[in-house]
Coordinates of C-alpha atoms in Angstrom, one line a residue:
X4 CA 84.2 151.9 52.9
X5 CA 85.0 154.3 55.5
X6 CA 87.4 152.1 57.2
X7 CA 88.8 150.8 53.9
X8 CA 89.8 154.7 53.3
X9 CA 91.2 155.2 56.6
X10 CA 93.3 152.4 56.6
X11 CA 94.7 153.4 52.9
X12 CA 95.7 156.8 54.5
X13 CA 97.2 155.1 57.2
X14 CA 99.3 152.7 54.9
X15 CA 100.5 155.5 53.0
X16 CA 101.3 157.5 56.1
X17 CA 103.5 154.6 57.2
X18 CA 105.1 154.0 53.5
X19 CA 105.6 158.0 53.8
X20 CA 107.4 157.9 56.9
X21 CA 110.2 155.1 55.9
X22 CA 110.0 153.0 59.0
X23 CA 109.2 149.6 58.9
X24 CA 106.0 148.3 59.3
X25 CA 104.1 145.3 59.8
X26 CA 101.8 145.1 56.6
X27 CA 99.6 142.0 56.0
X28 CA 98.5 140.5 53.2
X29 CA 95.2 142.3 52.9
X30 CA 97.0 145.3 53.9
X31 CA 99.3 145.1 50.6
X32 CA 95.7 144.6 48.8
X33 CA 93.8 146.8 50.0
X34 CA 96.9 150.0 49.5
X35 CA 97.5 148.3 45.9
X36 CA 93.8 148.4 45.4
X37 CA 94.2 152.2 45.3
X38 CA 98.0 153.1 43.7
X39 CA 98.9 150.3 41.7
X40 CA 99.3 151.4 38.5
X41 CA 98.4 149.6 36.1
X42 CA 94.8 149.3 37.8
X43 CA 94.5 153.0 37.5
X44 CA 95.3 153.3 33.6
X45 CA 92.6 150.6 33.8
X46 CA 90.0 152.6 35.4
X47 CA 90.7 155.2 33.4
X48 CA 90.1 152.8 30.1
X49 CA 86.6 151.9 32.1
X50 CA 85.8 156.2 32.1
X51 CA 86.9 156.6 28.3
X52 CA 84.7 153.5 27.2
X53 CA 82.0 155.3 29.2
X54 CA 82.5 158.4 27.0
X55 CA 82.1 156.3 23.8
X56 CA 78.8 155.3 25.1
X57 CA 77.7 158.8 25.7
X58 CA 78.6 159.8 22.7
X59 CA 76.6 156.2 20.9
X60 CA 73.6 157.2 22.8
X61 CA 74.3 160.9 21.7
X62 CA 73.9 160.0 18.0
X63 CA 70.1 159.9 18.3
X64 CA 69.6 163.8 19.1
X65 CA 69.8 166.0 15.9
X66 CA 72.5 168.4 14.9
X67 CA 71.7 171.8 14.9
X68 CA 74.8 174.5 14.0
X69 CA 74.4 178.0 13.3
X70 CA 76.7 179.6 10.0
X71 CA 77.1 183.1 8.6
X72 CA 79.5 184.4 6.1
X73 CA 80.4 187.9 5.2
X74 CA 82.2 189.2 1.6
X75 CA 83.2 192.7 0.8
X76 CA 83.4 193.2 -2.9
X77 CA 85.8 196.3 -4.6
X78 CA 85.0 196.9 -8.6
X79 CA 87.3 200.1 -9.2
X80 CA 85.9 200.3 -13.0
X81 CA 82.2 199.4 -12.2
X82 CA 79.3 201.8 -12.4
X83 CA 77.2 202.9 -10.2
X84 CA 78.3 201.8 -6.5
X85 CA 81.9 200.5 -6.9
X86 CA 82.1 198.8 -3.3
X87 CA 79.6 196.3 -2.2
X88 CA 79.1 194.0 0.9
X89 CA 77.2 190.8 1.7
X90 CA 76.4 189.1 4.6
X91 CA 74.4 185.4 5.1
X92 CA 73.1 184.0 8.5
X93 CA 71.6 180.6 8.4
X94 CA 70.3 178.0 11.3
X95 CA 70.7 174.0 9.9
X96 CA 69.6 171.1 11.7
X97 CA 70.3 167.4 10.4
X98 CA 68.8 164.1 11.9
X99 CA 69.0 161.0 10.7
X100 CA 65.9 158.6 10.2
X101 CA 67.3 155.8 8.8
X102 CA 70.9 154.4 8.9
X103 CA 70.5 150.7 8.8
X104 CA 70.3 150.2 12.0
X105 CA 74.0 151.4 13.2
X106 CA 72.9 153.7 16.0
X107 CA 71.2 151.0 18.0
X108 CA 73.9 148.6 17.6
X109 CA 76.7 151.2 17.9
X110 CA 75.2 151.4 21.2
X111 CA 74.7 147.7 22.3
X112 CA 78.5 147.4 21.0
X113 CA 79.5 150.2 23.7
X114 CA 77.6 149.1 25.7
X115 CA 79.9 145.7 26.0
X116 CA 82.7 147.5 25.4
X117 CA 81.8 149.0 28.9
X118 CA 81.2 146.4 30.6
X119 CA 84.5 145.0 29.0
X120 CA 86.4 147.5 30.6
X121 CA 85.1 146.6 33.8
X122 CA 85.9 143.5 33.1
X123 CA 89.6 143.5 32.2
X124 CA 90.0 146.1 35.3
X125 CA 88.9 143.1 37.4
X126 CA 90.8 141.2 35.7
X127 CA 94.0 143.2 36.5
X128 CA 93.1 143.2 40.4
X129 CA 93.0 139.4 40.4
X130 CA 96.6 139.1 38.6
X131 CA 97.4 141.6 41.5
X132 CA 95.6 139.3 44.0
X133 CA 97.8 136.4 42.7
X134 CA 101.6 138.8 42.4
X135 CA 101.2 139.6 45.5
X136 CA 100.4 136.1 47.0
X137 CA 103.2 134.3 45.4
X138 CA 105.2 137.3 46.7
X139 CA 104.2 137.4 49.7
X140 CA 104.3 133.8 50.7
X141 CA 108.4 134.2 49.2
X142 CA 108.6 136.6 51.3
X143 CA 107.8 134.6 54.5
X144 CA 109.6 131.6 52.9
X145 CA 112.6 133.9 52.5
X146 CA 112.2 135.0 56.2
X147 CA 112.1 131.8 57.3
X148 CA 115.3 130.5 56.0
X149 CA 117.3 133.2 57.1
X150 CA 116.0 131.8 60.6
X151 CA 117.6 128.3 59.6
X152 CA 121.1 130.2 58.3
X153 CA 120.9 132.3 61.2
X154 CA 121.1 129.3 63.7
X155 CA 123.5 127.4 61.6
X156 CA 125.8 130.0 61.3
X157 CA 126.2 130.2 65.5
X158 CA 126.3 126.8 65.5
X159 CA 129.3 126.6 63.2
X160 CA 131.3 129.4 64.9
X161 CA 131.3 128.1 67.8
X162 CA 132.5 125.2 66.2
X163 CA 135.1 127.0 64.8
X164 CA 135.9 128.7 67.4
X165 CA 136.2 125.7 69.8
X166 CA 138.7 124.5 67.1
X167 CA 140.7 127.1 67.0
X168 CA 141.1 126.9 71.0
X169 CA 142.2 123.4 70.6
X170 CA 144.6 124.0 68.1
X171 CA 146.3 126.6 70.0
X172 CA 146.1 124.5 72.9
X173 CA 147.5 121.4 70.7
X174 CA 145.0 119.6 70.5
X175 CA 143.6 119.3 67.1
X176 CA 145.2 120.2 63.8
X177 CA 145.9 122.8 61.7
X178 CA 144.0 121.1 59.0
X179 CA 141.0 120.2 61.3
X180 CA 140.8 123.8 62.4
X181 CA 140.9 125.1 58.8
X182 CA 138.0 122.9 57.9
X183 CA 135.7 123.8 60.5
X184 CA 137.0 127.7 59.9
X185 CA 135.5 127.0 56.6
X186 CA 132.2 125.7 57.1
X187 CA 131.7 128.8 59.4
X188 CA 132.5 131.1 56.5
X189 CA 130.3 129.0 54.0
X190 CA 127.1 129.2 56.7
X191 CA 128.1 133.2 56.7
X192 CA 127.7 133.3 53.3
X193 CA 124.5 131.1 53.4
X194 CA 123.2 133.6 55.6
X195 CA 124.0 136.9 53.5
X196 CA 122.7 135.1 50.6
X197 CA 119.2 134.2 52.4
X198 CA 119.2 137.8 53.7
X199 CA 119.8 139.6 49.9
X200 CA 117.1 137.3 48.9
X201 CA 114.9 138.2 51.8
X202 CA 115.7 141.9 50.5
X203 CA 115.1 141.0 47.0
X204 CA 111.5 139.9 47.8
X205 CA 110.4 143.2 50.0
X206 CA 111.7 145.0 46.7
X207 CA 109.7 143.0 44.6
X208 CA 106.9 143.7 47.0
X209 CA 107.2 146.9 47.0
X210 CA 106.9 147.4 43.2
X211 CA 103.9 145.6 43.4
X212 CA 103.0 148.2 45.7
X213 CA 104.1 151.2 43.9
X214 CA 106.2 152.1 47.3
X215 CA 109.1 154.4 46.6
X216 CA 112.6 153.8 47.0
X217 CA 112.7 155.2 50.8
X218 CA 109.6 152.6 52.0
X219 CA 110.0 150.3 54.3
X220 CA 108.0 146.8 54.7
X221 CA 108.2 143.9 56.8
X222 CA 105.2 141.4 56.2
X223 CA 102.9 139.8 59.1
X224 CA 104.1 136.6 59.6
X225 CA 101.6 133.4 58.9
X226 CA 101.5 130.4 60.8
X227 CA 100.9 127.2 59.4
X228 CA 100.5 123.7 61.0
X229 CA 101.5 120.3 59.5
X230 CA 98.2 119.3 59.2
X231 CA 97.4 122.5 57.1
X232 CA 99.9 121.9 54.9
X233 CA 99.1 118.2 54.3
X234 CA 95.2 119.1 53.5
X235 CA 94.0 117.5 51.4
X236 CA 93.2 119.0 48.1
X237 CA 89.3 119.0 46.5
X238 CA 88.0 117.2 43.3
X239 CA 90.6 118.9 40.4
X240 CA 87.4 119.0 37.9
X241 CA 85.5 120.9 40.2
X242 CA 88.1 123.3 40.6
X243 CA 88.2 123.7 36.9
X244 CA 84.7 123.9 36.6
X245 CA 84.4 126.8 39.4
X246 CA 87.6 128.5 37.8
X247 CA 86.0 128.6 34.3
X248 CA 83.0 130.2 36.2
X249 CA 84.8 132.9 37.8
X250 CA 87.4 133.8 35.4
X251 CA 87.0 137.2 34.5
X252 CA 89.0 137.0 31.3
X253 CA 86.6 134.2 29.9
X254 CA 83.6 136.6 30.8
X255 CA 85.5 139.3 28.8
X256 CA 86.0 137.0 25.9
X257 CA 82.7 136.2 26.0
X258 CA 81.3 139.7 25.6
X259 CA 84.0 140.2 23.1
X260 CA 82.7 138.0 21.2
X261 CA 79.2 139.4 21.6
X262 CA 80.5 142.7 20.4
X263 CA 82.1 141.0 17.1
X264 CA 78.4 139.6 16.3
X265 CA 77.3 143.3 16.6
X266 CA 80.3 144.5 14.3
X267 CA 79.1 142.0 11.5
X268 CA 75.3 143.7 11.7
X269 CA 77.0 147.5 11.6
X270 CA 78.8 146.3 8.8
X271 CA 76.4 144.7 6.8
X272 CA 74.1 148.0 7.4
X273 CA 76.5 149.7 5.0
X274 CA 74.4 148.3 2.3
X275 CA 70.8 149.6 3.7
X276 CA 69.7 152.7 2.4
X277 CA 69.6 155.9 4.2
X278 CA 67.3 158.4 5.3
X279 CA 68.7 161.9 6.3
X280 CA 66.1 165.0 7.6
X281 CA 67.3 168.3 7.0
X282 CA 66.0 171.6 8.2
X283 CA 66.7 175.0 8.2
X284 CA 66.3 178.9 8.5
X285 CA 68.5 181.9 6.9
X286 CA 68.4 185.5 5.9
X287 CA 71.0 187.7 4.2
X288 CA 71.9 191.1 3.2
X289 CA 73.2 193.0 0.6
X290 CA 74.8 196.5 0.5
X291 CA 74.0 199.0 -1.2
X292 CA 70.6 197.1 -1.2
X293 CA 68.6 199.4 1.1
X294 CA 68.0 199.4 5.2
X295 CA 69.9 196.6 6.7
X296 CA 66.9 195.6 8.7
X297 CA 64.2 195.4 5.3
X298 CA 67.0 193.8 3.9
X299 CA 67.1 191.1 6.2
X300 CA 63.4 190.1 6.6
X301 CA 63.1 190.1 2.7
X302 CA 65.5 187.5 2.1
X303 CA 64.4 185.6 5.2
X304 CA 63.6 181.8 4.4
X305 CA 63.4 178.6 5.3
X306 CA 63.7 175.2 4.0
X307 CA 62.9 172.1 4.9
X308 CA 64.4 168.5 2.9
X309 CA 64.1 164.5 3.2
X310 CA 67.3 163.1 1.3
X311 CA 67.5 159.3 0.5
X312 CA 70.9 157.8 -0.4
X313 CA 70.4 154.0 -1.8
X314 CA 74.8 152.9 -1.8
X315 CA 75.0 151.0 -5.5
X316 CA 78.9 150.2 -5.7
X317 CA 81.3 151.2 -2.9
X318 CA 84.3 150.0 -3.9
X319 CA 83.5 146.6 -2.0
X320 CA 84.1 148.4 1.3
X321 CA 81.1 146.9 2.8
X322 CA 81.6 143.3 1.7
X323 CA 85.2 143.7 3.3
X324 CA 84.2 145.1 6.8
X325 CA 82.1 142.1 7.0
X326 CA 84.1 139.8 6.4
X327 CA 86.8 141.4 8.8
X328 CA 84.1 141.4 11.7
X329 CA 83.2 137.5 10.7
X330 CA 87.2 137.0 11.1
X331 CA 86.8 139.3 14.4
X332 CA 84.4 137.1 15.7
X333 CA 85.2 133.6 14.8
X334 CA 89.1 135.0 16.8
X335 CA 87.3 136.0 19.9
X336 CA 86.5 132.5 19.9
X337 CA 89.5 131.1 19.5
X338 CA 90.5 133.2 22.4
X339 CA 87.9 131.8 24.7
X340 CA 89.1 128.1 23.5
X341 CA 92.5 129.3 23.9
X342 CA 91.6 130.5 27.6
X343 CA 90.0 127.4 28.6
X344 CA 92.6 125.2 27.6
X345 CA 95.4 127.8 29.4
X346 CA 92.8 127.7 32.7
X347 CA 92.8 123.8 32.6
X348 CA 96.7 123.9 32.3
X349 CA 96.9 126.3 34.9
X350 CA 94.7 124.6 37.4
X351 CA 96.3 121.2 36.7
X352 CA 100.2 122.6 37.3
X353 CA 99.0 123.8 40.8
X354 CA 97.4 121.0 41.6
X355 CA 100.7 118.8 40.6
X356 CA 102.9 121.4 42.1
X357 CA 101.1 120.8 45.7
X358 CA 100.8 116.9 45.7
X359 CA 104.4 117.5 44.9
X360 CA 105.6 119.3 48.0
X361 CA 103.2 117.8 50.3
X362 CA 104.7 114.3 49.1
X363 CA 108.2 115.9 49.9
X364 CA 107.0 117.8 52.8
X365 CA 106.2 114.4 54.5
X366 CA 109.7 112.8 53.3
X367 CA 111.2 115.9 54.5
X368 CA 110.2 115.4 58.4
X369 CA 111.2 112.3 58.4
X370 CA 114.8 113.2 56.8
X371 CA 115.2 116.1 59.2
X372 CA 114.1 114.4 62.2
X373 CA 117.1 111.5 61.2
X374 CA 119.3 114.4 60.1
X375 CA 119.0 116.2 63.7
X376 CA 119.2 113.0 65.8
X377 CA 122.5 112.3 63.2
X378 CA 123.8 115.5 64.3
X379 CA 123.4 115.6 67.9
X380 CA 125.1 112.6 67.8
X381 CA 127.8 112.8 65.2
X382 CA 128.7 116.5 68.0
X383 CA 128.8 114.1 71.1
X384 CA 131.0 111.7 69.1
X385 CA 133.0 114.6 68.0
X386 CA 133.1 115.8 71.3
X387 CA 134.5 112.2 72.7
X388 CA 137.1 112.0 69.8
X389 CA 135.3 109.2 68.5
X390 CA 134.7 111.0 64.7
X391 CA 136.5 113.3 62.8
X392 CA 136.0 116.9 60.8
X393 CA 134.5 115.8 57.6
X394 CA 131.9 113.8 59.0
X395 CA 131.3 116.0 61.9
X396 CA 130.8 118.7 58.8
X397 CA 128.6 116.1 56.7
X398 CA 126.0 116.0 59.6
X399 CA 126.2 119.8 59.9
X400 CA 125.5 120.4 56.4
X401 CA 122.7 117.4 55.9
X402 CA 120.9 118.7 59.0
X403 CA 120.5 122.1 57.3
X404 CA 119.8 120.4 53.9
X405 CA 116.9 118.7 55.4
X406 CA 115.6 121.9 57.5
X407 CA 115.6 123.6 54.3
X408 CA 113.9 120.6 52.2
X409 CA 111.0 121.0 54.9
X410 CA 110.8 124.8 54.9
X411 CA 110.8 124.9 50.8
X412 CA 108.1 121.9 50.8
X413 CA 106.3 123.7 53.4
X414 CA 105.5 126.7 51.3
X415 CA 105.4 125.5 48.0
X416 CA 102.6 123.3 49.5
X417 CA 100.7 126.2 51.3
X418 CA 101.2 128.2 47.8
X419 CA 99.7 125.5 45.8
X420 CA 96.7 126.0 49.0
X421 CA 96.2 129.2 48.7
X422 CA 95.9 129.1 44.5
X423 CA 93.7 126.7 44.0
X424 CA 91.6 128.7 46.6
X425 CA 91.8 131.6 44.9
X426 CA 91.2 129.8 41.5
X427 CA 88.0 128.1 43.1
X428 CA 86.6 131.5 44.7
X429 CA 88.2 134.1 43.4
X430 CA 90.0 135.7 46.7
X431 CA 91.9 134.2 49.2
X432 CA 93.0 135.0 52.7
X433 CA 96.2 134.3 54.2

């Protein structure tokens, strides 16, 4: 806990200063763990259903007030003492025997509407978890292909430049010159593209994050082999099956239905009698009446009451807020349904998604590994006179298709990894 706490502070130390750091994945977690947010409105849901338990439990202890009243009274035209004044004081206390049974299953609903809260807050972490994974691994994707821009980009203007050499020198066209002048400016713009969208990411990142607008972040890079990224994946069902168990949204449905079976048995109570204790002590005094002190020990008493109230007709109040918390329930489960069938979706898409890319990863080595021995070769042939511009372009361009297949197959694979991971055990480590 203690090194958790220190390494927030140092996080937000860094983020303070504005100089780029190195954050890792469970960095970003643990500094989003404390200032994202959304999870703190969500804590503070969890510390107001806590309240509403107090205040359940609370309904058990009896009410005790204290009351006095005080009148002055002019009769201009009376006789005898024209001005008069009255005072009451009076100590009430009210408990309730009987109610139907609402206190106790006020306070098992609150109960679960605590644990709810928990729930859902939990729930909010793990979509956190999952943001920030998916942005994180874009991030590193995005990194990665500015690498592949980066290296193109020299490659071409050297080209480019070699061309224009040898069109001074008379030696190649005008037209030739123009053509490799304009791959060179299309890579460029490749490369500023790649590099706004490596931006784009951090920003997104840093939303996440709750950073402010003078942060700076550079994620840890991850490296992954080939035979990581052609894993293979385990048994979809039991996948399901593990996600179903650890999904904290079906555990809140579940309790939210619980709480709806309670909500039918409050408001069926509306038609049990009720019992209601009442107890007090008062005194009063009257002037002119005497010494305020006789005064108030004569009309000193004290009273003590049982009241039953047996509800007859109520306007079919209670027959509807039954039938609402029957309609309440029978939703909740809908919503579990609903949830399983989403889950099932859900698990089934990534698991798609990553046969997917690992089936495209594999065609993509083979592609770039042609398209690189194409291009080494199509350059010495260029070099030799033996092939022209546009297909000295066409293997430029194919070889950076295919390095860019691979690196987009790569990480949509290792994303597909890393979510069915966290769907299985509900974390995951990069």
């Amino acid at each position: 806990m203690i090194k958790t706490t220190l390494t927030s502070i140092a996080l937000l130390l860094i983020a303070a200063g504005g100089t780029a750091q190195i954050w890792s994945y469970s960095d970003c977690l643990d500094y989003a763990r404390q200032h994202n947010i959304s999870l703190q409105k969500s804590r503070l849901s969890e510390q107001t259903a806590g309240y509403d338990l107090e205040e359940s439990k609370a309904q058990w202890q009896p009410s005790l007030d204290f009351a006095t009243s005080h009148g002055y009274t002019n009769n201009p035209w009376g006789k005898g003492d024209k001005n008069s004044y009255n005072s009451s004081y009076g100590l009430n206390a009210g408990w309730t025997v009987w109610n139907g049974g609402i206190r106790e299953n006020t306070i098992k609903r609150d109960k679960l509407q605590t644990e709810i809260a928990r729930l859902n807050t939990g729930d909010i972490l793990r979509s956190l978890e999952t943001d920030l994974l998916q942005v994180y691994i874009n991030i590193l994707y995005a990194k990665e292909s500015i690498g592949i821009y980066s290296e193109a980009e020299k490659v071409s203007k050297a080209q480019a430049e070699r061309a224009r050499q040898l069109m001074e020198a008379g030696k190649m066209s005008k037209v030739d010159y123009t053509r490799l002048n304009s791959q060179y400016e299309q890579d460029h713009y490749s490369l500023v593209n790649a590099q706004t969208t490596y931006d784009t990411r951090r920003m997104e990142l840093k939303k996440l994050l709750e950073l402010g607008i003078d942060a700076d972040i550079n994620p840890a890079d991850v490296e992954w082999t080939a035979e990581q990224v052609l894993a293979s994946l385990p048994p979809m069902e039991e996948s399901y099956r593990l996600a179903t168990a650890t999904d904290l949204k079906i555990q809140g449905l579940e309790l939210e239905k619980n709480s709806s079976e309670i909500d039918v048995k409050i408001a069926k109570a509306g038609r049990a009698p009720k019992i209601d204790l009442n107890a007090g002590i008062g005194t009063g005094y009257y002037a002119p009446g005497g010494n305020f002190g006789t005064g108030i020990k004569q009309a000193l008493n004290e009273q003590i009451g049982l009241s039953l109230s047996i509800p007859i007709l109520d306007n079919k109040k209670t027959k509807t807020a039954v039938a609402r918390a029957k309609a309440q329930e029978l939703n909740a489960q809908l919503d579990i349904d609903q949830r399983q069938t989403e889950l099932a979706q859900i698990v089934e898409n990534w698991y798609i998604d990553t046969r997917s890319a690992q089936a495209r990863f594999t065609a993509a080595q083979s592609s770039l590994e042609s398209a690189r021995l194409t291009d080494e070769l199509t350059n010495e042939q260029f070099a030799l006179g033996y092939v022209n511009t546009v297909e000295l372009m066409t293997a430029h361009n194919a070889l950076i298709e295919a390095q860019h297949s691979l690196l987009q197959a790569k990480y949509m694979a290792m994303l597909g990894h890393k979510m069915i991971e966290f769907y299985r055990y509900a974390e995951v480590k990069l």
